[in-house]
Amino acid sequence: MESTVPPAPAAALPTPAPAAEVVLTVAGISKSFGDNHVLKDFSLTLRRGENVVVLGKSGSGKSVLIKCIIGLLKPDAGTITVLGQPVATLSHVALDALRAKVGFLFQSNALYDSMTVRENLLFPLRRHWLADHQGQEDQLVLQALDDVGLPQTIDQLPAELSGGQRKRIALARTLIVPPEIILYDEPTTGLDPVTAREIDQLIRHVQQKYHASSLIISHDMSCVRLTSDRVILLSEGRSYAEGTYAELLASTDPIVHAFFE
Amino acid sequence: MPTASHHIRLALFVLAGLACLAATLVLLGQRQNLFGSSLAVQADFRNVSGLLTGNNVRLAGITVGTVKEINILNDSTVRVMMHLNRDVQPYVRKNAVASVGTDGLVGNTIVNLTAVAAPAPLIAEGDVLRTTTPPAIDEMLATLSISNKNLVGITEDLHQITGKLNDSRALWQLLGDQKVAANVRQTLRHAASATATLQASANDIGHLTRGIRQGRGPAGYLLTDKEFAKQLRHTTRQLARSSDTLAGTLGSLQQQVQSGNGPLHTLLTDTAMSGQLRQTLGHVEQGTDGFNQNMEALKHNFLLRGYFRKQAKRKAKAAAQ
Amino acid sequence: MPPVLPTPPCCPLISPATPMPASTFFTEFRAMTGFTGRFFREGFRPRYEWLELLNQCYAIGYQSLPLVGITSFIMGLVLTLRLRPTMVQFGATSWIPVMVGLTIIQELGPIITGLMVAGKVGSSIGAELGSMRVSEQIDAMEVSGTNPFKYLVVTRILAATLMVPILTLLADAVGLGACYLGINLQGVTSVALFTNNILGRLTFGEVLPAVVKTFFFGFAIGLIGCYKGYHASKGTQGVGVAANSAVVLSSLMIFLLDLVAVGVSTAFGLI
């Protein structure tokens, strides 16, 4: 059930041309765990080069949404199309090939504890690209670390890094196989405001550098403001409101308004 | 994480483990003759006393092969298939006798091959060997017990005989010859004392068999009770000595009475007394025969075998000197 | 905060400290059977994670060697020294190598290795996979184009299955060496006599089942550790429970398997 959003104020952030190609379509998906109906008939579209933020309360099913998109969970109903391919019906091989084009930044970073930063970055590289880039591996690792500003950590273990550094390394790991779509699961949660802003800038930087589309799950309003081209408010499993940050900020709807206080 | 040195160490570790396994298998295989060429022979037993495949086959105490298969042919026959090493073929003949035994008192069951001192062709593939069944421990104990009962009977007989001879006043009166009479009396005294000793021995053996039956089994008994071993040795010694004395006594008595000279002989030949005396002596003779048989049986008894063997050796030594 | 990740409905979390109701036991059993089935379905199809398998073999096998070696050395020595007075009473000191050898090769070696590996490796697998599950590393692997079941579970189960027998063989060797040492502390025997004493009594029927059962020990340790870790619930407590119940269950399983091994050996007439 989508509410009509009041007309946007003049000072909205620039949105990409509506004509841009749709890279991700979520059409009417539902997902429930037992009696807990997390998603009910939820839909969204993501266009090339666009940053969309899905905003919602804790436990509103945001993480479930992106896990469905990447194929870690299967929706009970509805279809998800990523880069023109229906995720739910893909074979393992095709799904792996698709996943090579989609980056996923986990909320908990999910860095492999037993591996150094270099090995963490090499892991998806070797898995996705196999034998192709043998000679360039080191170069690609260094470049990815440069992108996130942490080249000096290459031989450290994740446990030796700070929370912000870990988040950056995780982002570097997401970027090392250049993605067309990046899914961010609460990228700034658990970070101090300063580090969180750095991560937000990094997300913008990545968007510009790689011309990737991003789907960002967040409930951090600063993050939403800084990274979003478009915002979708997820409430009770449905897409409740949609618009730019400024449009939603101006909304008088009590539920929408509650997020912006 | 993955480094070459790790992989080398892992390889060494795996190789060491496999080497242990290989060494065990090769050593066991050599012993069980898996890898050498072998000669299959068979033997039919009535009872294999818990023989298992893989148990050893021995010739003169040397392991020469293993048991490969055990099959029940019918309710009283078990066929045992054995593999013998090829290199012992020149030493085993067709008439060798197989028996099931144990390696020591508490060891594994084994098959013993015993050569027979008679000419026969060498053993060949598929031959069926003759078998014997050595007495089981139970049977040995039964034999020992019977021997003992016999022993008691004999001593009683002897006692009666010597008593009769002693009490027979007519005989002594008739024996005019003082020297002969003294001789006879002395031998009778010997006989009497031998009888007493025998009775004691019989008691000891009774004690022995009872002890074994009630106790911890023959092995435990023999291994633990040093006192018992000493006692056993003493008993057997007594038995042997009594046997010698009795034989001597009776020999001289017979000699004196039957081939004697003078009035004694004359009188004895034609009186009723003489008949009675002959009969008595006959009894005594029978008694000693029986006794000797029993001694023989005892000698074959596994528990006492060692002692008698030693005794025989000592005698042989003495004879040689 | 994150939405609650679904615990797979078939595999509820069981704390080993609380007695489990029969129904839970059977669901757990069914889930574990399914897990085993998945191992056989996925484990023998490409792609094979050889490098990770070698790494796991190194971690599970080679790195457990000191622990297993020390325990079996001590057991061999202690057993020999304890047995000696009794055997002296029976005048059967020459039977010590056979008795200790048989005990070590048939039972103590496999059991001690199994228990030590269950303690060391079972818990670490449970905790490692548990924390990887909790911190989404398993999901990350899947997203990175890797089948985490193959990469994490199959390699660990295979490594445990292959390494426990090798550890056991080495543990046997160390234990027998300790026995030899123990005998020579209070008496004298030569290596040749010692080995002849042991090998003279052993048959293939006694050695092979003891080796074969260790494969099952290893399989059980790997399987249970992976199952518990792979299905750990959210939170650090879930990791602890996974590690703990992996050790408890795999130790118990080793004894059960040992019992089964005796039964099977008897049924085949090997004992």
PDB file of N, CA, C and O in Angstrom, chain B residues 67-129:
ATOM      1  N   VAL B  67      46.495 -71.326  10.299  1.00  0.00           N
ATOM      2  CA  VAL B  67      45.207 -71.941  10.007  1.00  0.00           C
ATOM      3  C   VAL B  67      44.442 -71.016   9.075  1.00  0.00           C
ATOM      4  O   VAL B  67      44.323 -69.827   9.335  1.00  0.00           O
ATOM      5  N   LYS B  68      43.961 -71.535   7.961  1.00  0.00           N
ATOM      6  CA  LYS B  68      43.284 -70.690   6.976  1.00  0.00           C
ATOM      7  C   LYS B  68      41.774 -70.802   7.061  1.00  0.00           C
ATOM      8  O   LYS B  68      41.064 -69.832   6.818  1.00  0.00           O
ATOM      9  N   GLU B  69      41.303 -71.994   7.358  1.00  0.00           N
ATOM     10  CA  GLU B  69      39.863 -72.197   7.286  1.00  0.00           C
ATOM     11  C   GLU B  69      39.478 -73.271   8.294  1.00  0.00           C
ATOM     12  O   GLU B  69      40.230 -74.238   8.483  1.00  0.00           O
ATOM     13  N   ILE B  70      38.341 -73.111   8.902  1.00  0.00           N
ATOM     14  CA  ILE B  70      37.829 -74.150   9.798  1.00  0.00           C
ATOM     15  C   ILE B  70      36.395 -74.423   9.393  1.00  0.00           C
ATOM     16  O   ILE B  70      35.568 -73.514   9.381  1.00  0.00           O
ATOM     17  N   ASN B  71      36.102 -75.642   9.019  1.00  0.00           N
ATOM     18  CA  ASN B  71      34.743 -75.984   8.605  1.00  0.00           C
ATOM     19  C   ASN B  71      34.247 -77.181   9.396  1.00  0.00           C
ATOM     20  O   ASN B  71      35.017 -78.087   9.697  1.00  0.00           O
ATOM     21  N   ILE B  72      32.973 -77.153   9.689  1.00  0.00           N
ATOM     22  CA  ILE B  72      32.373 -78.315  10.342  1.00  0.00           C
ATOM     23  C   ILE B  72      31.904 -79.265   9.255  1.00  0.00           C
ATOM     24  O   ILE B  72      31.121 -78.886   8.387  1.00  0.00           O
ATOM     25  N   LEU B  73      32.444 -80.478   9.275  1.00  0.00           N
ATOM     26  CA  LEU B  73      32.020 -81.444   8.255  1.00  0.00           C
ATOM     27  C   LEU B  73      30.760 -82.174   8.703  1.00  0.00           C
ATOM     28  O   LEU B  73      29.818 -82.340   7.955  1.00  0.00           O
ATOM     29  N   ASN B  74      30.787 -82.668   9.947  1.00  0.00           N
ATOM     30  CA  ASN B  74      29.586 -83.246  10.535  1.00  0.00           C
ATOM     31  C   ASN B  74      29.685 -83.125  12.039  1.00  0.00           C
ATOM     32  O   ASN B  74      30.622 -82.486  12.540  1.00  0.00           O
ATOM     33  N   ASP B  75      28.754 -83.753  12.750  1.00  0.00           N
ATOM     34  CA  ASP B  75      28.691 -83.482  14.195  1.00  0.00           C
ATOM     35  C   ASP B  75      29.925 -83.928  14.964  1.00  0.00           C
ATOM     36  O   ASP B  75      30.094 -83.549  16.108  1.00  0.00           O
ATOM     37  N   SER B  76      30.768 -84.719  14.340  1.00  0.00           N
ATOM     38  CA  SER B  76      31.941 -85.126  15.096  1.00  0.00           C
ATOM     39  C   SER B  76      33.243 -84.829  14.360  1.00  0.00           C
ATOM     40  O   SER B  76      34.293 -85.277  14.781  1.00  0.00           O
ATOM     41  N   THR B  77      33.167 -84.087  13.266  1.00  0.00           N
ATOM     42  CA  THR B  77      34.399 -83.819  12.528  1.00  0.00           C
ATOM     43  C   THR B  77      34.494 -82.348  12.156  1.00  0.00           C
ATOM     44  O   THR B  77      33.560 -81.769  11.618  1.00  0.00           O
ATOM     45  N   VAL B  78      35.644 -81.781  12.473  1.00  0.00           N
ATOM     46  CA  VAL B  78      35.925 -80.413  12.064  1.00  0.00           C
ATOM     47  C   VAL B  78      37.128 -80.477  11.141  1.00  0.00           C
ATOM     48  O   VAL B  78      38.160 -81.035  11.506  1.00  0.00           O
ATOM     49  N   ARG B  79      36.962 -79.914   9.937  1.00  0.00           N
ATOM     50  CA  ARG B  79      38.100 -79.929   9.004  1.00  0.00           C
ATOM     51  C   ARG B  79      38.832 -78.607   9.102  1.00  0.00           C
ATOM     52  O   ARG B  79      38.244 -77.541   8.969  1.00  0.00           O
ATOM     53  N   VAL B  80      40.127 -78.713   9.358  1.00  0.00           N
ATOM     54  CA  VAL B  80      40.954 -77.517   9.480  1.00  0.00           C
ATOM     55  C   VAL B  80      41.887 -77.459   8.281  1.00  0.00           C
ATOM     56  O   VAL B  80      42.602 -78.415   8.006  1.00  0.00           O
ATOM     57  N   MET B  81      41.816 -76.350   7.557  1.00  0.00           N
ATOM     58  CA  MET B  81      42.713 -76.149   6.417  1.00  0.00           C
ATOM     59  C   MET B  81      43.862 -75.273   6.881  1.00  0.00           C
ATOM     60  O   MET B  81      43.658 -74.226   7.487  1.00  0.00           O
ATOM     61  N   MET B  82      45.086 -75.761   6.628  1.00  0.00           N
ATOM     62  CA  MET B  82      46.261 -75.005   7.066  1.00  0.00           C
ATOM     63  C   MET B  82      47.126 -74.659   5.872  1.00  0.00           C
ATOM     64  O   MET B  82      47.199 -75.427   4.908  1.00  0.00           O
ATOM     65  N   HIS B  83      47.763 -73.506   5.949  1.00  0.00           N
ATOM     66  CA  HIS B  83      48.753 -73.153   4.931  1.00  0.00           C
ATOM     67  C   HIS B  83      50.133 -73.264   5.563  1.00  0.00           C
ATOM     68  O   HIS B  83      50.412 -72.596   6.549  1.00  0.00           O
ATOM     69  N   LEU B  84      50.971 -74.112   4.980  1.00  0.00           N
ATOM     70  CA  LEU B  84      52.338 -74.247   5.493  1.00  0.00           C
ATOM     71  C   LEU B  84      53.282 -73.510   4.556  1.00  0.00           C
ATOM     72  O   LEU B  84      53.052 -73.442   3.347  1.00  0.00           O
ATOM     73  N   ASN B  85      54.346 -72.958   5.124  1.00  0.00           N
ATOM     74  CA  ASN B  85      55.351 -72.313   4.272  1.00  0.00           C
ATOM     75  C   ASN B  85      55.958 -73.355   3.358  1.00  0.00           C
ATOM     76  O   ASN B  85      56.227 -74.482   3.774  1.00  0.00           O
ATOM     77  N   ARG B  86      56.230 -72.946   2.123  1.00  0.00           N
ATOM     78  CA  ARG B  86      56.835 -73.868   1.153  1.00  0.00           C
ATOM     79  C   ARG B  86      58.175 -74.402   1.653  1.00  0.00           C
ATOM     80  O   ARG B  86      58.533 -75.540   1.398  1.00  0.00           O
ATOM     81  N   ASP B  87      58.904 -73.521   2.340  1.00  0.00           N
ATOM     82  CA  ASP B  87      60.264 -73.930   2.687  1.00  0.00           C
ATOM     83  C   ASP B  87      60.336 -74.986   3.787  1.00  0.00           C
ATOM     84  O   ASP B  87      61.403 -75.514   4.053  1.00  0.00           O
ATOM     85  N   VAL B  88      59.207 -75.322   4.410  1.00  0.00           N
ATOM     86  CA  VAL B  88      59.287 -76.412   5.391  1.00  0.00           C
ATOM     87  C   VAL B  88      58.840 -77.734   4.766  1.00  0.00           C
ATOM     88  O   VAL B  88      58.880 -78.780   5.420  1.00  0.00           O
ATOM     89  N   GLN B  89      58.453 -77.688   3.518  1.00  0.00           N
ATOM     90  CA  GLN B  89      57.946 -78.908   2.876  1.00  0.00           C
ATOM     91  C   GLN B  89      58.921 -80.085   3.011  1.00  0.00           C
ATOM     92  O   GLN B  89      58.486 -81.199   3.309  1.00  0.00           O
ATOM     93  N   PRO B  90      60.219 -79.868   2.838  1.00  0.00           N
ATOM     94  CA  PRO B  90      61.144 -81.011   2.930  1.00  0.00           C
ATOM     95  C   PRO B  90      61.200 -81.645   4.320  1.00  0.00           C
ATOM     96  O   PRO B  90      61.812 -82.700   4.485  1.00  0.00           O
ATOM     97  N   TYR B  91      60.602 -81.001   5.319  1.00  0.00           N
ATOM     98  CA  TYR B  91      60.716 -81.536   6.688  1.00  0.00           C
ATOM     99  C   TYR B  91      59.428 -82.173   7.178  1.00  0.00           C
ATOM    100  O   TYR B  91      59.401 -82.725   8.268  1.00  0.00           O
ATOM    101  N   VAL B  92      58.377 -82.044   6.415  1.00  0.00           N
ATOM    102  CA  VAL B  92      57.105 -82.613   6.864  1.00  0.00           C
ATOM    103  C   VAL B  92      56.767 -83.800   5.975  1.00  0.00           C
ATOM    104  O   VAL B  92      56.817 -83.693   4.750  1.00  0.00           O
ATOM    105  N   ARG B  93      56.414 -84.904   6.626  1.00  0.00           N
ATOM    106  CA  ARG B  93      56.072 -86.094   5.843  1.00  0.00           C
ATOM    107  C   ARG B  93      54.582 -86.350   5.940  1.00  0.00           C
ATOM    108  O   ARG B  93      53.914 -85.837   6.814  1.00  0.00           O
ATOM    109  N   LYS B  94      54.134 -87.217   5.030  1.00  0.00           N
ATOM    110  CA  LYS B  94      52.705 -87.481   4.955  1.00  0.00           C
ATOM    111  C   LYS B  94      52.150 -88.084   6.244  1.00  0.00           C
ATOM    112  O   LYS B  94      50.973 -87.963   6.536  1.00  0.00           O
ATOM    113  N   ASN B  95      53.020 -88.772   6.988  1.00  0.00           N
ATOM    114  CA  ASN B  95      52.507 -89.447   8.182  1.00  0.00           C
ATOM    115  C   ASN B  95      52.593 -88.573   9.433  1.00  0.00           C
ATOM    116  O   ASN B  95      52.428 -89.066  10.544  1.00  0.00           O
ATOM    117  N   ALA B  96      52.909 -87.287   9.267  1.00  0.00           N
ATOM    118  CA  ALA B  96      52.965 -86.407  10.438  1.00  0.00           C
ATOM    119  C   ALA B  96      51.576 -86.354  11.093  1.00  0.00           C
ATOM    120  O   ALA B  96      50.557 -86.493  10.416  1.00  0.00           O
ATOM    121  N   VAL B  97      51.587 -86.192  12.417  1.00  0.00           N
ATOM    122  CA  VAL B  97      50.317 -86.186  13.148  1.00  0.00           C
ATOM    123  C   VAL B  97      50.032 -84.767  13.631  1.00  0.00           C
ATOM    124  O   VAL B  97      50.898 -84.104  14.192  1.00  0.00           O
ATOM    125  N   ALA B  98      48.809 -84.305  13.377  1.00  0.00           N
ATOM    126  CA  ALA B  98      48.425 -82.969  13.822  1.00  0.00           C
ATOM    127  C   ALA B  98      47.629 -83.071  15.104  1.00  0.00           C
ATOM    128  O   ALA B  98      46.826 -83.990  15.272  1.00  0.00           O
ATOM    129  N   SER B  99      47.876 -82.159  16.011  1.00  0.00           N
ATOM    130  CA  SER B  99      47.055 -82.117  17.224  1.00  0.00           C
ATOM    131  C   SER B  99      46.831 -80.657  17.596  1.00  0.00           C
ATOM    132  O   SER B  99      47.639 -79.791  17.288  1.00  0.00           O
ATOM    133  N   VAL B 100      45.704 -80.422  18.254  1.00  0.00           N
ATOM    134  CA  VAL B 100      45.406 -79.068  18.694  1.00  0.00           C
ATOM    135  C   VAL B 100      45.945 -78.896  20.096  1.00  0.00           C
ATOM    136  O   VAL B 100      45.708 -79.738  20.960  1.00  0.00           O
ATOM    137  N   GLY B 101      46.719 -77.857  20.311  1.00  0.00           N
ATOM    138  CA  GLY B 101      47.288 -77.641  21.636  1.00  0.00           C
ATOM    139  C   GLY B 101      47.244 -76.162  21.980  1.00  0.00           C
ATOM    140  O   GLY B 101      46.674 -75.361  21.247  1.00  0.00           O
ATOM    141  N   THR B 102      47.857 -75.832  23.095  1.00  0.00           N
ATOM    142  CA  THR B 102      47.910 -74.420  23.459  1.00  0.00           C
ATOM    143  C   THR B 102      49.354 -74.001  23.572  1.00  0.00           C
ATOM    144  O   THR B 102      50.235 -74.796  23.870  1.00  0.00           O
ATOM    145  N   ASP B 103      49.555 -72.717  23.310  1.00  0.00           N
ATOM    146  CA  ASP B 103      50.871 -72.122  23.396  1.00  0.00           C
ATOM    147  C   ASP B 103      51.088 -71.761  24.861  1.00  0.00           C
ATOM    148  O   ASP B 103      50.688 -70.701  25.312  1.00  0.00           O
ATOM    149  N   GLY B 104      51.697 -72.675  25.606  1.00  0.00           N
ATOM    150  CA  GLY B 104      51.819 -72.460  27.040  1.00  0.00           C
ATOM    151  C   GLY B 104      50.501 -72.776  27.718  1.00  0.00           C
ATOM    152  O   GLY B 104      49.563 -73.240  27.088  1.00  0.00           O
ATOM    153  N   LEU B 105      50.439 -72.500  29.025  1.00  0.00           N
ATOM    154  CA  LEU B 105      49.230 -72.894  29.756  1.00  0.00           C
ATOM    155  C   LEU B 105      48.043 -71.993  29.424  1.00  0.00           C
ATOM    156  O   LEU B 105      46.912 -72.418  29.420  1.00  0.00           O
ATOM    157  N   VAL B 106      48.320 -70.700  29.150  1.00  0.00           N
ATOM    158  CA  VAL B 106      47.213 -69.775  28.932  1.00  0.00           C
ATOM    159  C   VAL B 106      47.277 -69.111  27.564  1.00  0.00           C
ATOM    160  O   VAL B 106      46.657 -68.104  27.335  1.00  0.00           O
ATOM    161  N   GLY B 107      48.045 -69.672  26.666  1.00  0.00           N
ATOM    162  CA  GLY B 107      48.284 -68.993  25.400  1.00  0.00           C
ATOM    163  C   GLY B 107      47.235 -69.303  24.352  1.00  0.00           C
ATOM    164  O   GLY B 107      46.180 -69.859  24.630  1.00  0.00           O
ATOM    165  N   ASN B 108      47.585 -68.914  23.118  1.00  0.00           N
ATOM    166  CA  ASN B 108      46.725 -69.155  21.970  1.00  0.00           C
ATOM    167  C   ASN B 108      46.574 -70.639  21.699  1.00  0.00           C
ATOM    168  O   ASN B 108      47.447 -71.433  22.020  1.00  0.00           O
ATOM    169  N   THR B 109      45.472 -70.958  21.057  1.00  0.00           N
ATOM    170  CA  THR B 109      45.324 -72.317  20.559  1.00  0.00           C
ATOM    171  C   THR B 109      46.188 -72.445  19.307  1.00  0.00           C
ATOM    172  O   THR B 109      46.243 -71.538  18.489  1.00  0.00           O
ATOM    173  N   ILE B 110      46.882 -73.570  19.169  1.00  0.00           N
ATOM    174  CA  ILE B 110      47.730 -73.762  17.995  1.00  0.00           C
ATOM    175  C   ILE B 110      47.547 -75.181  17.483  1.00  0.00           C
ATOM    176  O   ILE B 110      46.950 -76.022  18.157  1.00  0.00           O
ATOM    177  N   VAL B 111      48.030 -75.415  16.284  1.00  0.00           N
ATOM    178  CA  VAL B 111      48.054 -76.780  15.766  1.00  0.00           C
ATOM    179  C   VAL B 111      49.499 -77.238  15.795  1.00  0.00           C
ATOM    180  O   VAL B 111      50.386 -76.560  15.270  1.00  0.00           O
ATOM    181  N   ASN B 112      49.759 -78.374  16.432  1.00  0.00           N
ATOM    182  CA  ASN B 112      51.104 -78.934  16.474  1.00  0.00           C
ATOM    183  C   ASN B 112      51.210 -80.055  15.458  1.00  0.00           C
ATOM    184  O   ASN B 112      50.328 -80.908  15.383  1.00  0.00           O
ATOM    185  N   LEU B 113      52.271 -80.031  14.679  1.00  0.00           N
ATOM    186  CA  LEU B 113      52.546 -81.159  13.793  1.00  0.00           C
ATOM    187  C   LEU B 113      53.673 -81.962  14.438  1.00  0.00           C
ATOM    188  O   LEU B 113      54.687 -81.399  14.833  1.00  0.00           O
ATOM    189  N   THR B 114      53.469 -83.258  14.555  1.00  0.00           N
ATOM    190  CA  THR B 114      54.483 -84.091  15.169  1.00  0.00           C
ATOM    191  C   THR B 114      54.947 -85.116  14.145  1.00  0.00           C
ATOM    192  O   THR B 114      54.119 -85.792  13.523  1.00  0.00           O
ATOM    193  N   ALA B 115      56.242 -85.189  13.987  1.00  0.00           N
ATOM    194  CA  ALA B 115      56.786 -86.168  13.045  1.00  0.00           C
ATOM    195  C   ALA B 115      56.695 -87.557  13.661  1.00  0.00           C
ATOM    196  O   ALA B 115      56.769 -87.718  14.884  1.00  0.00           O
ATOM    197  N   VAL B 116      56.501 -88.568  12.826  1.00  0.00           N
ATOM    198  CA  VAL B 116      56.449 -89.951  13.305  1.00  0.00           C
ATOM    199  C   VAL B 116      57.672 -90.669  12.758  1.00  0.00           C
ATOM    200  O   VAL B 116      58.057 -90.465  11.600  1.00  0.00           O
ATOM    201  N   ALA B 117      58.293 -91.464  13.627  1.00  0.00           N
ATOM    202  CA  ALA B 117      59.537 -92.132  13.222  1.00  0.00           C
ATOM    203  C   ALA B 117      59.242 -93.324  12.333  1.00  0.00           C
ATOM    204  O   ALA B 117      59.399 -94.469  12.740  1.00  0.00           O
ATOM    205  N   ALA B 118      58.740 -93.074  11.163  1.00  0.00           N
ATOM    206  CA  ALA B 118      58.503 -94.138  10.201  1.00  0.00           C
ATOM    207  C   ALA B 118      58.652 -93.518   8.826  1.00  0.00           C
ATOM    208  O   ALA B 118      58.302 -92.360   8.638  1.00  0.00           O
ATOM    209  N   PRO B 119      59.164 -94.267   7.868  1.00  0.00           N
ATOM    210  CA  PRO B 119      59.384 -93.684   6.545  1.00  0.00           C
ATOM    211  C   PRO B 119      58.060 -93.362   5.870  1.00  0.00           C
ATOM    212  O   PRO B 119      57.090 -94.111   5.992  1.00  0.00           O
ATOM    213  N   ALA B 120      58.035 -92.236   5.183  1.00  0.00           N
ATOM    214  CA  ALA B 120      56.833 -91.832   4.447  1.00  0.00           C
ATOM    215  C   ALA B 120      57.268 -90.780   3.441  1.00  0.00           C
ATOM    216  O   ALA B 120      58.270 -90.089   3.665  1.00  0.00           O
ATOM    217  N   PRO B 121      56.524 -90.636   2.339  1.00  0.00           N
ATOM    218  CA  PRO B 121      56.885 -89.606   1.363  1.00  0.00           C
ATOM    219  C   PRO B 121      56.633 -88.213   1.935  1.00  0.00           C
ATOM    220  O   PRO B 121      55.896 -88.071   2.920  1.00  0.00           O
ATOM    221  N   LEU B 122      57.220 -87.212   1.311  1.00  0.00           N
ATOM    222  CA  LEU B 122      57.048 -85.828   1.783  1.00  0.00           C
ATOM    223  C   LEU B 122      55.606 -85.379   1.560  1.00  0.00           C
ATOM    224  O   LEU B 122      54.910 -85.880   0.682  1.00  0.00           O
ATOM    225  N   ILE B 123      55.224 -84.426   2.364  1.00  0.00           N
ATOM    226  CA  ILE B 123      53.857 -83.931   2.295  1.00  0.00           C
ATOM    227  C   ILE B 123      53.634 -83.187   0.966  1.00  0.00           C
ATOM    228  O   ILE B 123      54.575 -82.636   0.389  1.00  0.00           O
ATOM    229  N   ALA B 124      52.414 -83.220   0.473  1.00  0.00           N
ATOM    230  CA  ALA B 124      52.101 -82.541  -0.787  1.00  0.00           C
ATOM    231  C   ALA B 124      50.815 -81.739  -0.620  1.00  0.00           C
ATOM    232  O   ALA B 124      50.072 -81.915   0.351  1.00  0.00           O
ATOM    233  N   GLU B 125      50.587 -80.867  -1.554  1.00  0.00           N
ATOM    234  CA  GLU B 125      49.401 -80.019  -1.552  1.00  0.00           C
ATOM    235  C   GLU B 125      48.132 -80.860  -1.382  1.00  0.00           C
ATOM    236  O   GLU B 125      47.957 -81.879  -2.064  1.00  0.00           O
ATOM    237  N   GLY B 126      47.276 -80.458  -0.478  1.00  0.00           N
ATOM    238  CA  GLY B 126      45.979 -81.106  -0.350  1.00  0.00           C
ATOM    239  C   GLY B 126      45.962 -82.353   0.528  1.00  0.00           C
ATOM    240  O   GLY B 126      44.908 -82.971   0.700  1.00  0.00           O
ATOM    241  N   ASP B 127      47.100 -82.729   1.070  1.00  0.00           N
ATOM    242  CA  ASP B 127      47.128 -83.918   1.926  1.00  0.00           C
ATOM    243  C   ASP B 127      46.247 -83.739   3.159  1.00  0.00           C
ATOM    244  O   ASP B 127      46.098 -82.624   3.664  1.00  0.00           O
ATOM    245  N   VAL B 128      45.680 -84.853   3.614  1.00  0.00           N
ATOM    246  CA  VAL B 128      44.926 -84.825   4.859  1.00  0.00           C
ATOM    247  C   VAL B 128      45.768 -85.533   5.915  1.00  0.00           C
ATOM    248  O   VAL B 128      46.124 -86.690   5.751  1.00  0.00           O
ATOM    249  N   LEU B 129      46.088 -84.815   6.959  1.00  0.00           N
ATOM    250  CA  LEU B 129      46.979 -85.362   7.985  1.00  0.00           C
ATOM    251  C   LEU B 129      46.186 -86.146   9.023  1.00  0.00           C
ATOM    252  O   LEU B 129      45.010 -85.871   9.250  1.00  0.00           O
TER     253      LEU B 129
END
